[in-house]
mmCIF file of C-alpha atoms in Angstrom:
data_model
loop_
_atom_site.group_PDB
_atom_site.id
_atom_site.type_symbol
_atom_site.label_atom_id
_atom_site.label_comp_id
_atom_site.label_asym_id
_atom_site.label_seq_id
_atom_site.Cartn_x
_atom_site.Cartn_y
_atom_site.Cartn_z
ATOM 1 C CA MET A 1 -10.826 25.937 10.423
ATOM 2 C CA PRO A 2 -9.487 25.442 14.568
ATOM 3 C CA LEU A 3 -7.432 21.752 14.970
ATOM 4 C CA PHE A 4 -9.670 20.814 16.505
ATOM 5 C CA ASP A 5 -12.665 20.839 14.701
ATOM 6 C CA ARG A 6 -10.450 19.668 11.292
ATOM 7 C CA ARG A 7 -9.260 17.078 13.103
ATOM 8 C CA THR A 8 -12.572 15.755 13.717
ATOM 9 C CA VAL A 9 -14.201 16.688 10.299
ATOM 10 C CA LEU A 10 -10.916 14.677 8.742
ATOM 11 C CA ALA A 11 -11.115 11.815 10.213
ATOM 12 C CA GLY A 12 -15.502 11.212 10.319
ATOM 13 C CA SER A 13 -14.092 11.131 6.356
ATOM 14 C CA LEU A 14 -11.518 9.245 7.085
ATOM 15 C CA ALA A 15 -14.128 6.852 8.645
ATOM 16 C CA LEU A 16 -15.975 6.359 5.133
ATOM 17 C CA PHE A 17 -13.030 5.612 3.583
ATOM 18 C CA SER A 18 -12.205 3.303 5.721
ATOM 19 C CA MET A 19 -15.742 1.477 5.919
ATOM 20 C CA GLY A 20 -15.250 -0.121 2.530
ATOM 21 C CA ALA A 21 -12.152 -1.643 3.617
ATOM 22 C CA ALA A 22 -14.199 -2.374 6.945
ATOM 23 C CA ARG A 23 -16.985 -4.541 4.907
ATOM 24 C CA ALA A 24 -14.258 -6.546 3.095
ATOM 25 C CA ALA A 25 -12.214 -7.450 6.285
ATOM 26 C CA GLY A 26 -12.462 -11.695 6.445
ATOM 27 C CA THR A 27 -13.136 -11.269 2.633
ATOM 28 C CA PRO A 28 -10.438 -11.899 -0.150
ATOM 29 C CA THR A 29 -9.683 -8.547 -1.201
ATOM 30 C CA GLU A 30 -7.402 -6.935 -3.742
ATOM 31 C CA LEU A 31 -4.887 -4.791 -2.928
ATOM 32 C CA ARG A 32 -5.116 -1.497 -3.669
ATOM 33 C CA LEU A 33 -4.104 1.768 -2.901
ATOM 34 C CA ARG A 34 -7.465 4.771 -3.235
ATOM 35 C CA ARG A 35 -5.992 7.725 -4.071
ATOM 36 C CA LEU A 36 -8.072 10.643 -2.027
ATOM 37 C CA SER A 37 -6.728 13.726 -3.222
ATOM 38 C CA PRO A 38 -4.953 14.798 -6.523
ATOM 39 C CA ALA A 39 -1.788 15.374 -4.280
ATOM 40 C CA LEU A 40 -0.611 11.979 -3.643
ATOM 41 C CA ASP A 41 0.430 12.192 -7.792
ATOM 42 C CA LYS A 42 3.523 14.087 -6.859
ATOM 43 C CA MET A 43 4.627 10.653 -4.759
ATOM 44 C CA VAL A 44 2.903 7.894 -6.803
ATOM 45 C CA ALA A 45 2.011 7.438 -10.266
ATOM 46 C CA PRO A 46 -1.806 7.187 -11.266
ATOM 47 C CA GLY A 47 -1.478 3.082 -11.714
ATOM 48 C CA ALA A 48 0.995 2.381 -9.686
ATOM 49 C CA GLN A 49 -0.283 -0.709 -7.328
ATOM 50 C CA PRO A 50 0.993 -2.664 -4.612
ATOM 51 C CA GLN A 51 2.433 -6.035 -4.678
ATOM 52 C CA VAL A 52 2.554 -8.862 -2.453
ATOM 53 C CA ILE A 53 6.562 -10.103 -2.387
ATOM 54 C CA ALA A 54 6.751 -12.465 0.627
ATOM 55 C CA THR A 55 4.424 -15.309 2.462
ATOM 56 C CA GLY A 56 3.956 -16.810 4.914
ATOM 57 C CA ILE A 57 4.882 -14.732 8.035
ATOM 58 C CA LYS A 58 3.321 -15.729 10.618
ATOM 59 C CA TRP A 59 2.963 -11.403 12.102
ATOM 60 C CA ALA A 60 5.481 -9.428 9.711
ATOM 61 C CA GLU A 61 6.619 -5.980 11.235
ATOM 62 C CA GLY A 62 9.774 -3.956 11.667
ATOM 63 C CA PRO A 63 10.604 -2.857 7.769
ATOM 64 C CA LEU A 64 13.865 -1.523 6.803
ATOM 65 C CA TRP A 65 15.890 -0.960 3.669
ATOM 66 C CA VAL A 66 19.554 -1.379 4.022
ATOM 67 C CA PRO A 67 21.208 0.949 1.377
ATOM 68 C CA ALA A 68 24.929 -0.543 1.582
ATOM 69 C CA GLY A 69 23.815 -4.259 0.703
ATOM 70 C CA GLY A 70 20.388 -3.681 -1.446
ATOM 71 C CA PHE A 71 18.529 -5.613 0.596
ATOM 72 C CA LEU A 72 15.311 -5.195 2.813
ATOM 73 C CA LEU A 73 15.120 -6.355 6.661
ATOM 74 C CA PHE A 74 11.740 -7.459 7.990
ATOM 75 C CA SER A 75 10.894 -8.804 11.269
ATOM 76 C CA ASP A 76 8.286 -11.970 12.450
ATOM 77 C CA PRO A 77 8.402 -11.237 16.415
ATOM 78 C CA PRO A 78 5.961 -14.310 17.482
ATOM 79 C CA ALA A 79 8.523 -16.678 15.351
ATOM 80 C CA ASN A 80 11.413 -14.786 16.566
ATOM 81 C CA ARG A 81 13.065 -14.134 12.979
ATOM 82 C CA VAL A 82 14.165 -12.008 10.454
ATOM 83 C CA ARG A 83 13.937 -12.220 7.434
ATOM 84 C CA ARG A 84 16.077 -10.628 4.344
ATOM 85 C CA TRP A 85 14.324 -9.724 0.831
ATOM 86 C CA ARG A 86 16.424 -8.912 -1.935
ATOM 87 C CA PRO A 87 14.869 -8.079 -5.845
ATOM 88 C CA GLY A 88 14.640 -11.390 -7.683
ATOM 89 C CA HIS A 89 15.914 -13.869 -4.520
ATOM 90 C CA GLY A 90 13.015 -13.900 -2.679
ATOM 91 C CA ALA A 91 12.712 -13.775 1.228
ATOM 92 C CA THR A 92 15.345 -15.842 3.519
ATOM 93 C CA ILE A 93 15.972 -16.366 7.439
ATOM 94 C CA PHE A 94 18.984 -13.250 7.956
ATOM 95 C CA LEU A 95 18.944 -13.727 11.892
ATOM 96 C CA GLU A 96 17.396 -16.341 14.060
ATOM 97 C CA PRO A 97 16.892 -16.403 17.201
ATOM 98 C CA SER A 98 16.126 -12.457 16.371
ATOM 99 C CA GLY A 99 15.337 -11.074 20.449
ATOM 100 C CA ALA A 100 15.405 -13.740 22.909
ATOM 101 C CA ALA A 101 15.432 -17.722 22.631
ATOM 102 C CA GLY A 102 13.636 -20.483 25.516
ATOM 103 C CA THR A 103 11.238 -17.574 26.579
ATOM 104 C CA ASP A 104 8.454 -18.960 28.378
ATOM 105 C CA PRO A 105 5.263 -18.903 25.956
ATOM 106 C CA LYS A 106 3.316 -18.512 28.826
ATOM 107 C CA LEU A 107 4.829 -15.317 29.822
ATOM 108 C CA VAL A 108 6.910 -14.177 26.716
ATOM 109 C CA ARG A 109 4.176 -13.636 23.413
ATOM 110 C CA GLU A 110 5.895 -12.110 21.254
ATOM 111 C CA PRO A 111 10.252 -13.102 21.672
ATOM 112 C CA GLY A 112 11.519 -11.846 18.330
ATOM 113 C CA ALA A 113 12.561 -8.504 17.230
ATOM 114 C CA ASN A 114 10.267 -5.776 16.398
ATOM 115 C CA GLY A 115 11.020 -2.248 15.265
ATOM 116 C CA LEU A 116 14.404 -2.137 12.948
ATOM 117 C CA ALA A 117 16.559 1.055 11.749
ATOM 118 C CA LEU A 118 19.637 2.242 11.217
ATOM 119 C CA ASP A 119 21.970 4.496 13.317
ATOM 120 C CA ARG A 120 24.952 6.741 11.771
ATOM 121 C CA HIS A 121 27.538 4.112 11.405
ATOM 122 C CA GLY A 122 24.990 1.748 9.426
ATOM 123 C CA ARG A 123 25.004 -0.422 12.155
ATOM 124 C CA LEU A 124 21.328 -2.754 12.746
ATOM 125 C CA LEU A 125 19.280 -1.706 15.670
ATOM 126 C CA ILE A 126 16.214 -3.640 17.419
ATOM 127 C CA ALA A 127 13.557 -3.141 19.339
ATOM 128 C CA ASP A 128 14.175 -6.577 20.719
ATOM 129 C CA SER A 129 10.910 -7.465 21.930
ATOM 130 C CA GLY A 130 11.704 -10.228 24.086
ATOM 131 C CA GLY A 131 15.251 -9.332 25.569
ATOM 132 C CA ARG A 132 12.527 -5.939 26.536
ATOM 133 C CA SER A 133 15.777 -4.311 25.494
ATOM 134 C CA ILE A 134 17.484 -2.152 22.650
ATOM 135 C CA ASP A 135 19.981 -3.978 20.981
ATOM 136 C CA ARG A 136 22.848 -2.636 17.983
ATOM 137 C CA PHE A 137 23.928 -5.362 15.546
ATOM 138 C CA ASP A 138 26.448 -5.126 13.889
ATOM 139 C CA LEU A 139 25.666 -6.253 10.151
ATOM 140 C CA GLY A 140 29.220 -7.877 9.379
ATOM 141 C CA SER A 141 30.584 -8.655 12.862
ATOM 142 C CA ARG A 142 27.270 -10.256 13.349
ATOM 143 C CA ARG A 143 28.044 -8.906 16.929
ATOM 144 C CA ARG A 144 25.414 -7.589 19.332
ATOM 145 C CA VAL A 145 25.099 -5.695 22.663
ATOM 146 C CA ALA A 146 22.337 -4.333 24.504
ATOM 147 C CA LEU A 147 22.244 -0.867 24.938
ATOM 148 C CA ALA A 148 19.259 -0.080 27.495
ATOM 149 C CA ASP A 149 17.068 -2.793 29.184
ATOM 150 C CA ARG A 150 16.255 -0.349 31.880
ATOM 151 C CA TYR A 151 14.950 2.885 33.300
ATOM 152 C CA ALA A 152 15.044 3.602 37.077
ATOM 153 C CA GLY A 153 15.840 0.341 37.586
ATOM 154 C CA LYS A 154 12.794 -1.720 36.255
ATOM 155 C CA ARG A 155 13.248 -3.689 33.284
ATOM 156 C CA PHE A 156 11.461 -2.576 30.046
ATOM 157 C CA ASN A 157 8.287 -3.973 28.938
ATOM 158 C CA SER A 158 8.799 -5.015 25.672
ATOM 159 C CA PRO A 159 10.831 -2.180 23.121
ATOM 160 C CA ASN A 160 8.375 -2.139 20.109
ATOM 161 C CA ASP A 161 9.484 0.420 17.615
ATOM 162 C CA LEU A 162 12.040 2.781 17.270
ATOM 163 C CA HIS A 163 13.787 6.186 15.200
ATOM 164 C CA VAL A 164 17.114 7.404 14.878
ATOM 165 C CA ALA A 165 18.383 10.921 15.045
ATOM 166 C CA ARG A 166 20.532 12.857 13.594
ATOM 167 C CA ASP A 167 22.892 13.115 16.912
ATOM 168 C CA GLY A 168 22.485 9.538 17.845
ATOM 169 C CA SER A 169 19.642 9.360 19.681
ATOM 170 C CA ILE A 170 17.413 6.989 20.284
ATOM 171 C CA TYR A 171 13.637 7.694 20.063
ATOM 172 C CA PHE A 172 11.641 4.272 20.992
ATOM 173 C CA THR A 173 7.841 3.385 22.851
ATOM 174 C CA ASP A 174 7.552 0.195 25.445
ATOM 175 C CA PRO A 175 4.069 -1.138 25.447
ATOM 176 C CA PRO A 176 3.580 -4.201 27.252
ATOM 177 C CA TYR A 177 2.411 -6.361 23.762
ATOM 178 C CA GLY A 178 5.565 -8.812 23.876
ATOM 179 C CA LEU A 179 4.560 -9.985 27.418
ATOM 180 C CA ALA A 180 1.679 -12.458 27.551
ATOM 181 C CA GLY A 181 -0.898 -10.729 30.326
ATOM 182 C CA GLY A 182 0.006 -7.035 29.286
ATOM 183 C CA ASP A 183 -0.151 -5.015 31.868
ATOM 184 C CA SER A 184 -0.782 -7.669 34.040
ATOM 185 C CA SER A 185 1.776 -9.922 33.329
ATOM 186 C CA SER A 186 3.985 -11.478 36.387
ATOM 187 C CA LEU A 187 7.213 -10.005 34.261
ATOM 188 C CA LYS A 188 5.789 -6.310 34.018
ATOM 189 C CA GLU A 189 8.531 -4.260 35.809
ATOM 190 C CA GLN A 190 7.851 -0.619 34.544
ATOM 191 C CA PRO A 191 4.520 1.169 36.123
ATOM 192 C CA VAL A 192 3.835 3.377 32.331
ATOM 193 C CA ASN A 193 4.410 2.031 29.149
ATOM 194 C CA GLY A 194 6.313 4.510 28.026
ATOM 195 C CA VAL A 195 8.243 6.767 25.113
ATOM 196 C CA TYR A 196 11.956 7.331 25.491
ATOM 197 C CA ARG A 197 14.737 8.522 24.745
ATOM 198 C CA TRP A 198 18.437 7.249 24.636
ATOM 199 C CA ARG A 199 21.163 9.420 24.320
ATOM 200 C CA PRO A 200 24.848 8.236 22.837
ATOM 201 C CA ASP A 201 26.150 8.752 26.277
ATOM 202 C CA GLY A 202 23.421 6.402 27.754
ATOM 203 C CA GLU A 203 21.381 8.333 29.752
ATOM 204 C CA VAL A 204 17.783 7.192 29.408
ATOM 205 C CA ALA A 205 14.592 9.943 29.268
ATOM 206 C CA LEU A 206 11.510 8.691 29.847
ATOM 207 C CA LEU A 207 9.153 11.773 28.028
ATOM 208 C CA ASP A 208 5.676 10.238 28.362
ATOM 209 C CA GLY A 209 4.402 7.255 30.440
ATOM 210 C CA SER A 210 0.639 8.985 30.427
ATOM 211 C CA LEU A 211 -0.141 7.081 26.585
ATOM 212 C CA THR A 212 -2.266 3.215 26.848
ATOM 213 C CA ARG A 213 -0.991 1.281 23.668
ATOM 214 C CA PRO A 214 2.807 3.529 22.448
ATOM 215 C CA ASN A 215 3.133 2.342 18.810
ATOM 216 C CA GLY A 216 5.188 3.424 15.869
ATOM 217 C CA ILE A 217 7.386 6.301 16.225
ATOM 218 C CA ALA A 218 9.219 9.193 14.319
ATOM 219 C CA LEU A 219 10.111 12.404 14.107
ATOM 220 C CA SER A 220 9.776 15.489 11.726
ATOM 221 C CA PRO A 221 12.616 16.146 8.558
ATOM 222 C CA ASP A 222 13.664 19.012 11.611
ATOM 223 C CA GLU A 223 13.199 17.278 14.701
ATOM 224 C CA ARG A 224 10.870 19.456 15.599
ATOM 225 C CA ARG A 225 8.226 17.321 16.058
ATOM 226 C CA LEU A 226 7.803 13.747 17.368
ATOM 227 C CA TYR A 227 4.842 11.513 16.116
ATOM 228 C CA VAL A 228 3.610 8.685 17.952
ATOM 229 C CA SER A 229 1.156 6.094 17.548
ATOM 230 C CA VAL A 230 -1.225 5.217 20.188
ATOM 231 C CA SER A 231 -3.327 1.133 18.957
ATOM 232 C CA ASP A 232 -5.442 1.878 21.954
ATOM 233 C CA GLU A 233 -8.682 -0.016 20.867
ATOM 234 C CA ALA A 234 -10.864 2.500 23.877
ATOM 235 C CA ALA A 235 -9.413 5.900 22.315
ATOM 236 C CA PRO A 236 -6.797 4.664 18.801
ATOM 237 C CA ARG A 237 -4.886 8.439 17.569
ATOM 238 C CA ILE A 238 -1.888 9.716 16.650
ATOM 239 C CA MET A 239 -0.063 12.162 19.030
ATOM 240 C CA VAL A 240 2.525 15.341 17.939
ATOM 241 C CA TYR A 241 4.441 16.656 20.215
ATOM 242 C CA ASP A 242 7.087 19.711 19.988
ATOM 243 C CA LEU A 243 10.242 19.333 20.779
ATOM 244 C CA ASP A 244 12.782 21.645 22.825
ATOM 245 C CA ALA A 245 16.435 22.075 21.638
ATOM 246 C CA ARG A 246 17.136 19.147 23.961
ATOM 247 C CA GLY A 247 14.405 16.658 22.305
ATOM 248 C CA HIS A 248 12.446 17.316 24.564
ATOM 249 C CA PRO A 249 8.676 17.441 24.985
ATOM 250 C CA ARG A 250 7.103 20.639 25.868
ATOM 251 C CA GLY A 251 3.876 19.953 25.011
ATOM 252 C CA SER A 252 1.508 17.377 22.926
ATOM 253 C CA ARG A 253 -1.617 17.134 20.661
ATOM 254 C CA VAL A 254 -4.261 14.604 19.225
ATOM 255 C CA LEU A 255 -3.225 14.744 15.242
ATOM 256 C CA LEU A 256 -5.818 12.138 13.984
ATOM 257 C CA ASP A 257 -8.506 11.331 16.214
ATOM 258 C CA ALA A 258 -9.145 7.444 15.165
ATOM 259 C CA LYS A 259 -11.684 6.398 16.787
ATOM 260 C CA ALA A 260 -14.787 7.313 14.295
ATOM 261 C CA MET A 261 -12.073 5.198 11.771
ATOM 262 C CA ALA A 262 -11.879 2.147 13.775
ATOM 263 C CA GLY A 263 -15.742 2.552 14.859
ATOM 264 C CA THR A 264 -16.368 1.068 11.515
ATOM 265 C CA GLY A 265 -14.683 -2.209 11.969
ATOM 266 C CA ALA A 266 -11.780 -1.294 9.636
ATOM 267 C CA PRO A 267 -8.952 -3.416 10.724
ATOM 268 C CA GLY A 268 -6.342 -2.600 12.490
ATOM 269 C CA LEU A 269 -5.191 0.548 14.186
ATOM 270 C CA PRO A 270 -2.432 2.904 14.617
ATOM 271 C CA ASP A 271 0.682 1.145 14.659
ATOM 272 C CA GLY A 272 3.988 1.711 12.908
ATOM 273 C CA MET A 273 4.873 5.115 10.530
ATOM 274 C CA LYS A 274 7.507 6.922 8.652
ATOM 275 C CA VAL A 275 7.676 10.169 7.711
ATOM 276 C CA ALA A 276 9.256 11.580 4.465
ATOM 277 C CA ARG A 277 11.982 14.023 3.816
ATOM 278 C CA ASP A 278 9.105 16.762 2.512
ATOM 279 C CA GLY A 279 7.369 15.328 6.172
ATOM 280 C CA THR A 280 4.291 13.465 4.124
ATOM 281 C CA LEU A 281 3.361 11.093 6.785
ATOM 282 C CA VAL A 282 2.109 7.316 5.629
ATOM 283 C CA CYS A 283 0.539 5.605 9.401
ATOM 284 C CA SER A 284 -0.118 2.641 9.811
ATOM 285 C CA VAL A 285 -4.711 3.709 10.975
ATOM 286 C CA PRO A 286 -7.949 1.150 10.726
ATOM 287 C CA GLY A 287 -8.391 0.003 7.459
ATOM 288 C CA GLY A 288 -4.313 0.496 5.831
ATOM 289 C CA MET A 289 -1.555 2.693 5.315
ATOM 290 C CA MET A 290 -2.550 6.266 5.158
ATOM 291 C CA PHE A 291 -0.122 8.926 3.544
ATOM 292 C CA MET A 292 -1.033 12.170 4.669
ATOM 293 C CA THR A 293 0.139 15.135 5.202
ATOM 294 C CA PRO A 294 1.654 16.988 8.857
ATOM 295 C CA GLU A 295 -1.128 18.600 9.018
ATOM 296 C CA ALA A 296 -3.272 14.774 8.878
ATOM 297 C CA GLU A 297 -4.874 15.723 5.129
ATOM 298 C CA PRO A 298 -5.473 12.640 3.897
ATOM 299 C CA LEU A 299 -3.362 12.168 0.361
ATOM 300 C CA GLY A 300 -3.643 7.467 -0.351
ATOM 301 C CA LEU A 301 -5.217 5.150 1.412
ATOM 302 C CA VAL A 302 -3.430 1.410 0.920
ATOM 303 C CA GLU A 303 -6.170 -1.248 1.228
ATOM 304 C CA THR A 304 -5.705 -4.833 1.911
ATOM 305 C CA GLY A 305 -8.862 -6.417 3.818
ATOM 306 C CA GLY A 306 -6.741 -6.534 7.324
ATOM 307 C CA PRO A 307 -4.696 -4.742 8.936
ATOM 308 C CA ILE A 308 -1.031 -3.152 6.935
ATOM 309 C CA ALA A 309 1.297 -2.767 11.096
ATOM 310 C CA ASN A 310 4.291 -0.461 9.254
ATOM 311 C CA CYS A 311 5.966 0.797 6.492
ATOM 312 C CA ALA A 312 9.634 1.837 5.250
ATOM 313 C CA PHE A 313 10.904 3.846 2.267
ATOM 314 C CA GLY A 314 13.694 1.591 -0.020
ATOM 315 C CA GLU A 315 15.587 1.102 -3.626
ATOM 316 C CA ARG A 316 16.651 5.375 -3.043
ATOM 317 C CA GLY A 317 13.247 6.424 -2.416
ATOM 318 C CA ARG A 318 11.527 4.754 -5.321
ATOM 319 C CA ALA A 319 9.608 2.169 -3.234
ATOM 320 C CA LEU A 320 7.608 1.678 -0.223
ATOM 321 C CA PHE A 321 7.658 -1.578 1.830
ATOM 322 C CA MET A 322 4.495 -2.532 4.060
ATOM 323 C CA THR A 323 4.417 -5.265 6.760
ATOM 324 C CA ALA A 324 0.730 -6.294 5.746
ATOM 325 C CA ASN A 325 -0.917 -9.249 8.544
ATOM 326 C CA ASP A 326 1.301 -12.372 6.826
ATOM 327 C CA ARG A 327 2.338 -10.743 4.272
ATOM 328 C CA VAL A 328 5.056 -7.509 2.468
ATOM 329 C CA LEU A 329 3.778 -5.202 0.226
ATOM 330 C CA HIS A 330 5.920 -2.901 -2.307
ATOM 331 C CA LEU A 331 4.163 -0.128 -3.474
ATOM 332 C CA PRO A 332 6.468 1.514 -6.557
ATOM 333 C CA LEU A 333 7.010 5.818 -6.211
ATOM 334 C CA ARG A 334 7.723 7.953 -8.550
ATOM 335 C CA ALA A 335 11.320 8.105 -9.155
ATOM 336 C CA GLY A 336 12.747 11.769 -8.612
ATOM 337 C CA TRP A 337 10.280 11.707 -4.982
ATOM 338 C CA GLN A 338 12.651 11.037 -2.158
ATOM 339 C CA GLY A 339 11.177 9.183 0.738
#
């Protein structure tokens, strides 16, 4: 089946699954993982379901498992905090302020950190929404430096999410969500909402300036594909870019058109994502968090009755952590299946 036709069929079928979540939006809903394909069983054992591990968050984002410490970090951009969760110990404040201090709430809607990642040396990388920069934070010394805060001499909008390539390059998105007023903000300097790449030599390149609301971002395991979520209410979708040897896009196409799913009233939009070592994508979509193949064939859907912003693999690939509005969820994965 041609890509466009298959994508249309998949989006239509996913919309039917999202209708249940849409009906439940705004009412108490049991957390559940809905199996959409038997292929999901290789990753998640039958009967396994998500559980809440942290609550009381304004807007949970940016989950990141830190293997060296055996803990999860996650951000709360409007509260300007990063919290740390340890098994058996719960969640505590790890970094406050996590972004920019002393911002004017009339101008800056989300002053804190958003997306989090680790570099090749185990240092924390922060998409600093309020500081409008990509930062590096040493977990030992707690020293923090801004790696990039401008492109073509103009400040970024509010960096949202990031992915680190094997060569140390950082791919990141820069929508206007952190600015009060979005595109009409008086603080906005960039003429576009871009997808960028930062290289270890300090070079920043604009890879795509045509997206209205670039959000989640991830590379395929072979780093030949770049995935970007577009959380545009009018045209929600997940894009895929074919990359050349230097990591520059050679072409792009819509991997998943989520307009039909959003049209059912299912909560949320395409947002954060992660890609497993076998190429399986785990992506925020209207209705929850979707497991799907690199061809966008649905495998499973985690539902809460509300939006799920982002996710991260952890515990040596034995768990998927999800930031879901005011909660953080934990879903056990099959032992031996490495995310």
